[in-house]
Short mmCIF file of C-alpha atoms and ligand atoms in Angstrom, two decimals:
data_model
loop_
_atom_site.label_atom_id
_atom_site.label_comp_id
_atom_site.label_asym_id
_atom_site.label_seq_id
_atom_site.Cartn_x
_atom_site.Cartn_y
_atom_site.Cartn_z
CA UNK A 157 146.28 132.84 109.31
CA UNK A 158 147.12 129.15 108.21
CA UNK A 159 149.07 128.42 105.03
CA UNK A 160 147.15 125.86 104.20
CA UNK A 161 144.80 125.57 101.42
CA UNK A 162 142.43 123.15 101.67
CA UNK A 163 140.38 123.14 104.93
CA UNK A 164 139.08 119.52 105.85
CA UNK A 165 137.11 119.03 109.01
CA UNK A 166 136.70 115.23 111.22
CA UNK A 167 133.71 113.40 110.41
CA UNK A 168 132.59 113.87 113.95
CA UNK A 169 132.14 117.84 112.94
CA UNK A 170 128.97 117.43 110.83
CA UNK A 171 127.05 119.61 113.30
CA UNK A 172 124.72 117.91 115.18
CA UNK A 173 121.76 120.62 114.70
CA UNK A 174 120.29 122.19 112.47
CA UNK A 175 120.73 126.83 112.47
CA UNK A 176 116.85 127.82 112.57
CA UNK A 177 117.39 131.66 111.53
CA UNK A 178 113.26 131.99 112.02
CA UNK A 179 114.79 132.78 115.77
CA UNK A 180 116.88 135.21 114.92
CA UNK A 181 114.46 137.09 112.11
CA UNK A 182 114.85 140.93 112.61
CA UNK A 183 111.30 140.80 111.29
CA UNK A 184 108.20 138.59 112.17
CA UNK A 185 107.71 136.24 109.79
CA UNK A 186 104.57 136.97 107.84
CA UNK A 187 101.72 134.57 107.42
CA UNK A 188 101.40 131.70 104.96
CA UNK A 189 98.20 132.15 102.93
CA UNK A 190 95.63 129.49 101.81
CA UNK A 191 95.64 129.92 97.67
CA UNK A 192 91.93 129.60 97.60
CA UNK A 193 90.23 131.31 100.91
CA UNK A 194 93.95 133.53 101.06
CA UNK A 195 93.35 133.25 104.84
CA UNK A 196 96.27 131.57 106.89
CA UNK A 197 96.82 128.21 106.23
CA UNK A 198 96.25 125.58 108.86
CA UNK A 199 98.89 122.57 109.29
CA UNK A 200 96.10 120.44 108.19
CA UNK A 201 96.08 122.11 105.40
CA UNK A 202 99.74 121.80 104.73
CA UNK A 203 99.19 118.25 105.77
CA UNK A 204 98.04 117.16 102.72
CA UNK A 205 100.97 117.88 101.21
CA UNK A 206 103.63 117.68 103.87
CA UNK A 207 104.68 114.75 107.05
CA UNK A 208 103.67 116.94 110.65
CA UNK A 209 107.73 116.74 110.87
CA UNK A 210 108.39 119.12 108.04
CA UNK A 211 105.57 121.67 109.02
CA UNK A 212 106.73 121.70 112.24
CA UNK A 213 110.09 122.62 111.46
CA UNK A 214 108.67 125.36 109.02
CA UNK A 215 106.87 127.36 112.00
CA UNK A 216 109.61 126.44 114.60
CA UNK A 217 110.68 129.07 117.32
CA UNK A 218 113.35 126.89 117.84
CA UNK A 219 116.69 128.18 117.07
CA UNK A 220 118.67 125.02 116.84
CA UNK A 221 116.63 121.97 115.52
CA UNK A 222 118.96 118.31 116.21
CA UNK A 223 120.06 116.65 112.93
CA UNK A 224 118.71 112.87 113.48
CA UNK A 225 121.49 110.51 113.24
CA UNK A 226 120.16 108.41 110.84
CA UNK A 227 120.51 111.74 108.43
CA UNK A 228 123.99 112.23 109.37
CA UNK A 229 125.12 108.78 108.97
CA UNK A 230 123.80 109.75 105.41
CA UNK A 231 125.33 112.95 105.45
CA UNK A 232 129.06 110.87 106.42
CA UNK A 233 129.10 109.69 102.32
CA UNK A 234 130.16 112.95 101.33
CA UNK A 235 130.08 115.61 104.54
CA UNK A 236 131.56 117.42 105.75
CA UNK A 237 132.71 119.09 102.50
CA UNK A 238 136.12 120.85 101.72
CA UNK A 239 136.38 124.70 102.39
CA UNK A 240 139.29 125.67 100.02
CA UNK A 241 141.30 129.06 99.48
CA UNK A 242 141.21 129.94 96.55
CA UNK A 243 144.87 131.40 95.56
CA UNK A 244 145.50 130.22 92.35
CA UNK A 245 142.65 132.84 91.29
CA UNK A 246 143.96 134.88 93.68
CA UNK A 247 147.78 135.39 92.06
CA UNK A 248 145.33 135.41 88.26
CA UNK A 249 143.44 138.20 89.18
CA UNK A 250 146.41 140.30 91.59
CA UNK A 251 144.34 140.82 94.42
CA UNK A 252 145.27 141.60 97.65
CA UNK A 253 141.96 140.07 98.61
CA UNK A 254 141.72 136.49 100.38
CA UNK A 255 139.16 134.19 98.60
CA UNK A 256 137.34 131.14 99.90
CA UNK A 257 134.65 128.55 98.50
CA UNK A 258 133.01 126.00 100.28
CA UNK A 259 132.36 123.06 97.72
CA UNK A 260 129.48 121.40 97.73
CA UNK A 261 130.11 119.44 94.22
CA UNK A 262 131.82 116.69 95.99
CA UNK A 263 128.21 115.26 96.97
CA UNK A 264 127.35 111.98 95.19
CA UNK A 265 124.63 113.87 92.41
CA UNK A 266 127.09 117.18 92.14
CA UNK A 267 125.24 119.43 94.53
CA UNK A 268 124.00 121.01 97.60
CA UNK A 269 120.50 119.66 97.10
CA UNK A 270 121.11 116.09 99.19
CA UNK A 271 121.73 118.05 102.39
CA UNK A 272 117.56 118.17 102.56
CA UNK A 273 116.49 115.66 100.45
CA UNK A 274 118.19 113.19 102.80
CA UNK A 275 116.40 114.79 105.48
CA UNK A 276 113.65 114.96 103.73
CA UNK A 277 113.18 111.73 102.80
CA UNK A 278 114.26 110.07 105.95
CA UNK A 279 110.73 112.35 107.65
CA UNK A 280 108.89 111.06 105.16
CA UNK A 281 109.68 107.57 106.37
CA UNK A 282 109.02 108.13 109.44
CA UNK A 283 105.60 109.35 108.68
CA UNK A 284 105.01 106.31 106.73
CA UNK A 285 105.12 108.09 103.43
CA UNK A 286 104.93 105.86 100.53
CA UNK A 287 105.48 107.56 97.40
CA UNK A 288 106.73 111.18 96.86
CA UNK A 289 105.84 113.79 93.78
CA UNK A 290 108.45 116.96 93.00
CA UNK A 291 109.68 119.01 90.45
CA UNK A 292 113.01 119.65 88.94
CA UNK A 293 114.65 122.41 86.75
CA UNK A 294 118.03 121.88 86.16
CA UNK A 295 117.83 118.06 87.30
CA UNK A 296 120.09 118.36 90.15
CA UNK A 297 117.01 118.41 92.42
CA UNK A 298 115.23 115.65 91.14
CA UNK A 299 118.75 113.75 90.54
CA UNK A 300 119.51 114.67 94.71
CA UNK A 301 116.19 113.24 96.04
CA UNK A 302 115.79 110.47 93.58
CA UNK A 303 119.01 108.93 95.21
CA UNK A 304 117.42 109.98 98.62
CA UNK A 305 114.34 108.09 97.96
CA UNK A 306 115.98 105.46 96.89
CA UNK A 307 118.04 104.75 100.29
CA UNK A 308 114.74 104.88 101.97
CA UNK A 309 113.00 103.01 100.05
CA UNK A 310 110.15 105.54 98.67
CA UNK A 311 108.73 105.91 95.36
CA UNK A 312 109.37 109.01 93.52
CA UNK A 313 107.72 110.52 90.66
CA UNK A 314 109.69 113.86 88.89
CA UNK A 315 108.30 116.64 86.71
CA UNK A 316 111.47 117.89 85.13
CA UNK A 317 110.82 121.24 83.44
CA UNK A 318 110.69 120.32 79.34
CA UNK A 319 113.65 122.49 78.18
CA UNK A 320 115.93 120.60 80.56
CA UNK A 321 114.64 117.73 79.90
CA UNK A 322 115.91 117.90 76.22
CA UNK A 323 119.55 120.23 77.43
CA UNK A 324 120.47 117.79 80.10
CA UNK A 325 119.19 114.05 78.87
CA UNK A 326 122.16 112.51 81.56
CA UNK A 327 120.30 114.31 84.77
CA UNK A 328 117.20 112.29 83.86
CA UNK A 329 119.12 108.95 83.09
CA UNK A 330 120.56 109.40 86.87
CA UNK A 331 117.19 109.76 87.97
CA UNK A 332 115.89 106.69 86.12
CA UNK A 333 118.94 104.68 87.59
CA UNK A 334 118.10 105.55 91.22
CA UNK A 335 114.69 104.38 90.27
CA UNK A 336 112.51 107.69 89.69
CA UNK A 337 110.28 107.97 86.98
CA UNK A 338 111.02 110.84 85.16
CA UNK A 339 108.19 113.49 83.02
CA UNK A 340 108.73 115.98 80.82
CA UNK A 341 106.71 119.01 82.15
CA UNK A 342 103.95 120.00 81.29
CA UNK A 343 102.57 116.64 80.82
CA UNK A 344 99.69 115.38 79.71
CA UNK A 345 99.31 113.46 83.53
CA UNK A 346 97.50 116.33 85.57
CA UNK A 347 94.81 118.40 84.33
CA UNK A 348 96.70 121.81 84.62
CA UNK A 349 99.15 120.03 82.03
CA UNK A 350 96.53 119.21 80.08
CA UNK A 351 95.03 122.36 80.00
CA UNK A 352 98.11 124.32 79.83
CA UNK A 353 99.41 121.93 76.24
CA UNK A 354 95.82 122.44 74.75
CA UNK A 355 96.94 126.15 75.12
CA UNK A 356 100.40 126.03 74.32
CA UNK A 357 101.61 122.86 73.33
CA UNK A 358 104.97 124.06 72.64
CA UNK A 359 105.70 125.31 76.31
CA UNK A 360 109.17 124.96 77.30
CA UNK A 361 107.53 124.75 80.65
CA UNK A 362 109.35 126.15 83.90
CA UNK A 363 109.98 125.81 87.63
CA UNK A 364 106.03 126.95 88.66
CA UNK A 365 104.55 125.02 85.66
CA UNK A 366 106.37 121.86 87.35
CA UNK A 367 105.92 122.37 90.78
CA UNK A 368 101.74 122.92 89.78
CA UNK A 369 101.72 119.74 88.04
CA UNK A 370 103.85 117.85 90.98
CA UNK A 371 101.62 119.47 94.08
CA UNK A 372 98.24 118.02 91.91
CA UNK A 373 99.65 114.79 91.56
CA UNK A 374 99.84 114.63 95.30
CA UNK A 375 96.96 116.45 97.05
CA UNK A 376 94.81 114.64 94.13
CA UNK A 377 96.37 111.09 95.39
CA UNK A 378 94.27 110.28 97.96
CA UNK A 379 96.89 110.58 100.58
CA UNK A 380 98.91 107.92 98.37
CA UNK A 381 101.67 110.53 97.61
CA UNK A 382 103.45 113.41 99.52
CA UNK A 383 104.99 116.35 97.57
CA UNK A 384 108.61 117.18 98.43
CA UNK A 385 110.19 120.97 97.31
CA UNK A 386 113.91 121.76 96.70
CA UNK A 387 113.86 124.84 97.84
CA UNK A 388 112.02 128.17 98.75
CA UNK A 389 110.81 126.67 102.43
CA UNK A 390 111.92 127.40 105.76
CA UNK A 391 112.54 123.79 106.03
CA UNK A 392 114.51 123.11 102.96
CA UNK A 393 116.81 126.81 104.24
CA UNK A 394 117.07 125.04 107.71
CA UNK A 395 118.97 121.34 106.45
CA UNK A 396 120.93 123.16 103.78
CA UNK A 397 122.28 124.96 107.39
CA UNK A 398 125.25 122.19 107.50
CA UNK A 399 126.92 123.80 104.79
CA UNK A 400 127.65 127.32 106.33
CA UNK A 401 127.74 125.74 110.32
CA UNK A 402 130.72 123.62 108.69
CA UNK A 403 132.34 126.46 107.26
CA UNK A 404 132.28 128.83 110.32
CA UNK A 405 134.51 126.05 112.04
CA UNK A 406 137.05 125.76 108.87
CA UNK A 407 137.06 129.67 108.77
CA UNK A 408 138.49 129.30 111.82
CA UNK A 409 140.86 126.80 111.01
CA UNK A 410 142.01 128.73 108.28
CA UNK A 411 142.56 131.51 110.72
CA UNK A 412 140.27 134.20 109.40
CA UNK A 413 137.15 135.59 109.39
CA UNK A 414 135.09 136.69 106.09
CA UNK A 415 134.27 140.05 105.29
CA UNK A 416 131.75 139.40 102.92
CA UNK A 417 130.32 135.77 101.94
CA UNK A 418 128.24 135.30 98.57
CA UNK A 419 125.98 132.73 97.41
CA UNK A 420 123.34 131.95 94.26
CA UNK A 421 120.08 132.56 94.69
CA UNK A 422 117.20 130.56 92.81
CA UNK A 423 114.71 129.90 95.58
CA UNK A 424 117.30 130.65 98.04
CA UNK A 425 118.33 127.54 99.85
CA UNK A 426 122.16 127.08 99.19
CA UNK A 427 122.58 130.85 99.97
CA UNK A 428 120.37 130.75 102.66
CA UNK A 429 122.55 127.11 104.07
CA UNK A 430 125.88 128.98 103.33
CA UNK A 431 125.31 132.37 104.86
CA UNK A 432 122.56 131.99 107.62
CA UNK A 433 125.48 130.76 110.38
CA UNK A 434 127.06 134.03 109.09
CA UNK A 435 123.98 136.24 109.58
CA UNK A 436 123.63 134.46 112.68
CA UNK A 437 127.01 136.04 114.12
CA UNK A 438 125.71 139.44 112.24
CA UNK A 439 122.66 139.39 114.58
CA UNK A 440 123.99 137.83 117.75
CA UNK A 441 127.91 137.87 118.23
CA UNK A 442 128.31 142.11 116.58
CA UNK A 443 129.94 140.30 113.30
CA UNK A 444 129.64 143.09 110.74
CA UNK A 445 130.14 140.40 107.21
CA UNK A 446 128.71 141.69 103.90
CA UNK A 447 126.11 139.12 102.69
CA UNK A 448 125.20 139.51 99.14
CA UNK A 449 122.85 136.96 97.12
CA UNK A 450 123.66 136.68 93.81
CA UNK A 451 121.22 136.56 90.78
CA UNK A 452 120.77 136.05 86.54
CA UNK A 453 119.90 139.24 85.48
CA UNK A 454 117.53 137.12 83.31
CA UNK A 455 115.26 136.08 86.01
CA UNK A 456 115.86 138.70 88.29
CA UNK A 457 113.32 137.99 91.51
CA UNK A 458 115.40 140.15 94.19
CA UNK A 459 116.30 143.17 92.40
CA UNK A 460 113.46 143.99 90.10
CA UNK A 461 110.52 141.95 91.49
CA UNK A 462 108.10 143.56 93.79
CA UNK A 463 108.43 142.40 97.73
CA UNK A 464 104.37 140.97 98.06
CA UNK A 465 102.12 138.19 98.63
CA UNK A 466 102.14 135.95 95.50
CA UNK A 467 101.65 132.18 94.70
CA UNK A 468 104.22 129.38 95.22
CA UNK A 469 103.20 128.17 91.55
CA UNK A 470 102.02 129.24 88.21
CA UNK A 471 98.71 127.46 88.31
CA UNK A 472 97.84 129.53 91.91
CA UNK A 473 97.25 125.89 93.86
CA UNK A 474 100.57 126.41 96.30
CA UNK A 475 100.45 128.44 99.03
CA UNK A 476 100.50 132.68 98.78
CA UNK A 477 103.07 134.16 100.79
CA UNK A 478 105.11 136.87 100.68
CA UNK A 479 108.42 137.08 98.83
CA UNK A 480 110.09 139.09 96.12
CA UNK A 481 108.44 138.15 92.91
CA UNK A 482 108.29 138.27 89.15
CA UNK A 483 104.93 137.77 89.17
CA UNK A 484 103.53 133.86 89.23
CA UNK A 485 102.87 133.95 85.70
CA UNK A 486 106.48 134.38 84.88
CA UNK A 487 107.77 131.87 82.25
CA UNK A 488 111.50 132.54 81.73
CA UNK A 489 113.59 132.65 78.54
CA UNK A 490 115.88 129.04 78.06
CA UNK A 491 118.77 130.59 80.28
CA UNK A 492 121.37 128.16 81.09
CA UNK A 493 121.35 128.33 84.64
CA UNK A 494 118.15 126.49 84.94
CA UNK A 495 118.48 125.80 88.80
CA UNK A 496 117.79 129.86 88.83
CA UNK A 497 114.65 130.16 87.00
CA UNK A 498 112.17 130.15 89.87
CA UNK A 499 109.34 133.18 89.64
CA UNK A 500 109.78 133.99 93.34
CA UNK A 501 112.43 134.09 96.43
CA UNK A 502 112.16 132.18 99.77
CA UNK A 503 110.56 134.39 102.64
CA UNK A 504 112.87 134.88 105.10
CA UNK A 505 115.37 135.62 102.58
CA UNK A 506 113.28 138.27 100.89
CA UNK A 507 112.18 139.00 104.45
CA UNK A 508 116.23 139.63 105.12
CA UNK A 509 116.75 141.32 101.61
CA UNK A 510 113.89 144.03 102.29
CA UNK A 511 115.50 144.83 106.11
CA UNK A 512 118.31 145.14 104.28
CA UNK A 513 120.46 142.86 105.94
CA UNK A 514 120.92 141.06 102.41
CA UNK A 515 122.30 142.93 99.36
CA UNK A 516 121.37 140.98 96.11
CA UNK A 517 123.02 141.76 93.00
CA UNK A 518 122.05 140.68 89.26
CA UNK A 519 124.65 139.40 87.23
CA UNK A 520 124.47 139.02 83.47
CA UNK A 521 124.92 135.48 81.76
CA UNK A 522 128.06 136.14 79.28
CA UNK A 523 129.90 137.99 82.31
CA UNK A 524 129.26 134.99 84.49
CA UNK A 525 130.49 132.20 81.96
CA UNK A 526 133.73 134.67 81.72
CA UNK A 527 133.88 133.98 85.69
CA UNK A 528 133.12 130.12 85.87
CA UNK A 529 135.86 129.51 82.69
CA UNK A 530 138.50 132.06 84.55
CA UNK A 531 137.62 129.88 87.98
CA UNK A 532 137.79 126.42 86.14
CA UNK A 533 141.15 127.55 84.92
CA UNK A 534 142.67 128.62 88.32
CA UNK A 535 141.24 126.07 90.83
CA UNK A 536 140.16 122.77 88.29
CA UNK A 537 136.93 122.64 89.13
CA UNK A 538 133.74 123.58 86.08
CA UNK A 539 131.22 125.63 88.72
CA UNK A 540 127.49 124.72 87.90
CA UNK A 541 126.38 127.58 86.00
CA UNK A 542 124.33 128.30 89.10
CA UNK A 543 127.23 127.99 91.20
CA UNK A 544 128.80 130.68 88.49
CA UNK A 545 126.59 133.23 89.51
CA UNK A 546 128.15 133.44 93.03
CA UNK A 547 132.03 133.13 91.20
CA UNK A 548 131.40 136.28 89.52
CA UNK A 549 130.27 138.19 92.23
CA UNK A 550 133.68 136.92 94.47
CA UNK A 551 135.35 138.26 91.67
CA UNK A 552 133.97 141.33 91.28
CA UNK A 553 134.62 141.85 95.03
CA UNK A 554 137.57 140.66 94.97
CA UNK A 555 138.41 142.71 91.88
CA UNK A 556 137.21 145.55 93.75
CA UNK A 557 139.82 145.26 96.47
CA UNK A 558 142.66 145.30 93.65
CA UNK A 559 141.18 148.49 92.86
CA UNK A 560 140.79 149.94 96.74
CA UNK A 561 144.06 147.94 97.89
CA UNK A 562 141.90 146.03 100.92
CA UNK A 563 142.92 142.70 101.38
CA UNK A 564 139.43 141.24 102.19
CA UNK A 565 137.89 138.01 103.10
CA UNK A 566 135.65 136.79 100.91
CA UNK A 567 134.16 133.38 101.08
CA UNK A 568 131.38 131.78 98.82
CA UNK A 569 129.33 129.14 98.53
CA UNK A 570 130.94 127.11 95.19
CA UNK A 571 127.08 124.64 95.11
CA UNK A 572 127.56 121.98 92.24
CA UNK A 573 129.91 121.08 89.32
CA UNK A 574 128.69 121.81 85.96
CA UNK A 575 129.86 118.12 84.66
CA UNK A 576 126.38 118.24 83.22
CA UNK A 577 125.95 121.22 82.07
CA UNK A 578 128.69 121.01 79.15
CA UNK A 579 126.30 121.61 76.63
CA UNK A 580 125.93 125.77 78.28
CA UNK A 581 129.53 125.63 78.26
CA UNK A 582 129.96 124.59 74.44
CA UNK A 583 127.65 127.63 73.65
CA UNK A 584 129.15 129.96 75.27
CA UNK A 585 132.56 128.91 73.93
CA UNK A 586 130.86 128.79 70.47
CA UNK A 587 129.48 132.60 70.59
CA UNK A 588 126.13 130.86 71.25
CA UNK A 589 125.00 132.42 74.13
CA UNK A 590 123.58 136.05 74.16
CA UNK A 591 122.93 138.45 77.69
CA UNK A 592 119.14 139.04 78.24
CA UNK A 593 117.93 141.50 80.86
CA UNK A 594 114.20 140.55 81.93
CA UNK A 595 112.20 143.48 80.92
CA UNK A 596 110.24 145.91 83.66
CA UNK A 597 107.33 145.84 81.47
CA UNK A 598 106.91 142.54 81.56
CA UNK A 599 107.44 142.45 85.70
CA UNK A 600 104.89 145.50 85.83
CA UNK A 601 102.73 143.30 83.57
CA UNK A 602 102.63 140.25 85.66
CA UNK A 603 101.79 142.38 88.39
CA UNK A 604 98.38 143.03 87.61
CA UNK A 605 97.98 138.78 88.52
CA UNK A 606 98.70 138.70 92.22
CA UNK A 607 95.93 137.68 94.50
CA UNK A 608 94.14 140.26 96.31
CA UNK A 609 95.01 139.42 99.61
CA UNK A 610 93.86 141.66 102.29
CA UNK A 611 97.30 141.97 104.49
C1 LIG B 129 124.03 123.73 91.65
C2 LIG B 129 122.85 124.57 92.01
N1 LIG B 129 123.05 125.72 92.66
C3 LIG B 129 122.02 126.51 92.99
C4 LIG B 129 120.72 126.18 92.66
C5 LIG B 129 119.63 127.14 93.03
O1 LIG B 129 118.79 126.66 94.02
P1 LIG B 129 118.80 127.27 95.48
O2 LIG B 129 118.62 128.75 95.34
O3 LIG B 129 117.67 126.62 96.16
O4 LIG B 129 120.10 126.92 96.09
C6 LIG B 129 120.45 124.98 91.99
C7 LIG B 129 119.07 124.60 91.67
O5 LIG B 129 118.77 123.72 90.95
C8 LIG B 129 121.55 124.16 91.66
O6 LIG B 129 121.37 123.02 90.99
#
């Protein structure tokens, strides 16, 4: 074991290929369904949507897919990114337990979302894509791939869910610096905005409300825009890869192996980019690590939603395929962690979750402040309240071991700073902020809204 701290890795280590886990799945991957017909969808189909690159990569055998070099001479501005032991919070909370985080905050926008929308912009390019649509929760999404867009010269127009739209004003002004424009969603621009404000024209909106009105905008362009998704699809899982291929080599540098590694789960992608290298020794090198996905027990996909075909969206125009859900309908309460308010899980991680390779675990919002203030405190760094989620699970474990006296390894995936997310902070230091469990009624409820889909 080394007795160093921080784990820094050459420039020349940003792996060179992307981890595909589809070649590794312990279960065939289950068909992506057309929203209207709910047969399987064509890549023409996608097409509309999509460049051939990105769909390719989505149904790819392939178990390592090459990282072009024009993406990693992108990736060189901030990657690789620090793996650090954690022993400040170590010696705070007596453990006999060794904790790691890889930290992804040190990327220009805060995040873990430029590892794909570099890659995702630089495809687009090459397919000659002009203009790009997407959504954004949280804003470090739209804030990631607005600066993306931006190196490559691509027009980008953002539906930024309404509630964090008004919480997080500074997200959007990033945006608009880059060169994005920048809506408020639901907007009166697409008809399912329209017809959802006539409705409800208070909507606080949400993650499928925005991603409905950003996939119209594009397959109603003519072929003038492409749509572009933060998370959820194999692709997106695949280039968020770097992150856990960079920390298998600085585990080793640091001399140990992890016994469990932990990551947030919204749609699934940092977990997925943290952890799938891990899995990958789970399924191929007789690695035995604990891999546990971490959720708000306000929007609480993986551990209360059902494991089914369901739409990508809340207006039933993306794709059907299946995942854990809450039911497409879902429209969550204002939590803070608005990066983690998404109706749905990725596939293959639900696929994973349901083998039971994955354990998920719900965490409630007051006990996960309590983590990302005790963490902020011990190491200097404010954890995205996304990021949180994953702190208070490493504690938890880690508390655990105090209790058991097992001096484990755990590593997790630390994905953004919360530098604009002070606002969450200031409530819950002002008694502002309350726990809310999402209620089974209302995921029983939203179950009588899937598509019949004859699988
Ligand atoms: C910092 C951060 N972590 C995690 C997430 C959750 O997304 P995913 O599950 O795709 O990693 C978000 C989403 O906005 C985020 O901003």
């Amino acid at each position: 074991m080394s007795d160093q701290y921080k784990f820094i890795l050459d420039e020349n280590k940003i792996p060179k290929a992307w981890y595909n886990i589809n070649a590794d799945l312990p279960v065939p991957p289950q068909p992506v369904l057309h929203p209207g017909t709910k047969e399987p969808v064509t890549p023409d189909f996608l097409s509309v949507l999509f460049p051939m690159s990105l769909i390719m990569q989505e149904i790819s055998p392939e178990r390592w897919i090459e990282i072009p070099e024009p993406i990693r001479e992108v990736y060189k501005l901030w990657r690789p990114t620090p793996l650090m032991r954690a022993v400040r919070l170590e010696k705070m909370l007596d453990t006999p337990a060794h904790i790691y985080y890889k930290y992804e905050g040190v990327s220009p926008v805060g995040s873990h979302k430029p590892n794909t929308a570099v890659a995702q912009a630089w495809f687009n390019k090459e397919a000659g894509t002009k203009a790009l649509t997407t959504e954004t929760g949280a804003g470090q999404w739209g804030s990631a791939l607005a600066m993306a867009c931006n190196f490559f010269g691509i027009d980008l127009e953002i539906y930024m869910v309404k509630v964090s739209y008004h919480q997080k004003p500074y997200r959007r002004v990033i945006m608009q610096n880059f060169g994005a424009e920048v809506y408020a969603s639901p907007t009166d621009r697409t008809q399912y905005g329209r017809a959802l404000l006539a409705q409800t024209p208070d909507s606080p909106g949400s993650l499928g409300i925005a991603i409905s009105e950003a996939v119209e905008a594009a397959a109603t362009s003519g072929g003038a825009k492409k749509y572009s998704l933060g998370s959820v699809l194999g692709h997106v899982l695949l280039h968020q890869t770097v992150i856990g291929l960079e920390a298998l080599q600085q585990m080793e540098m640091a001399g140990e192996y992890p016994d469990i590694v932990i990551g947030c789960a919204g749609g699934g992608s940092n977990f997925a980019g943290f952890t799938y290298p891990f899995l990958h020794q789970n399924f191929t090198a007789g690695k035995k690590t604990r891999v546990i996905a971490a959720e708000p027990a306000s929007c609480p996909s993986l551990t209360k939603g059902k494991y089914t075909f369901d739409y990508g969206d809340t207006a039933a125009m993306a794709p059907i395929v299946k995942m854990y859900t809450l039911g497409h309908t879902f429209v969550p309460p204002g939590i803070h962690a608005g990066g983690l308010r998404y109706h749905g899980m990725s596939p293959s991680v639900s696929a994973l979750v349901e083998h039971g390779d994955v354990e998920a675990r719900a965490v409630k919002q007051l006990a996960t402040f309590e983590a990302a203030v005790q963490f902020s405190k011990a190491e200097g760094i404010i954890p995205a309240p996304e990021s949180a989620h994953a702190v208070r699970v490493a504690i938890d474990e880690a508390l655990a071991c105090k209790q058991n006296g097992q001096g484990k390894v755990i590593a997790f995936n630390l994905s953004g700073h919360g530098h604009f997310d002070m606002m969450a902070y200031d409530a819950y230091h002002n008694q502002q902020l309350e726990d809310y469990e999402y209620p089974q009624a209302l995921v029983d409820e939203a179950m009588t809204h899937l598509p019949e889909v004859k699988m």
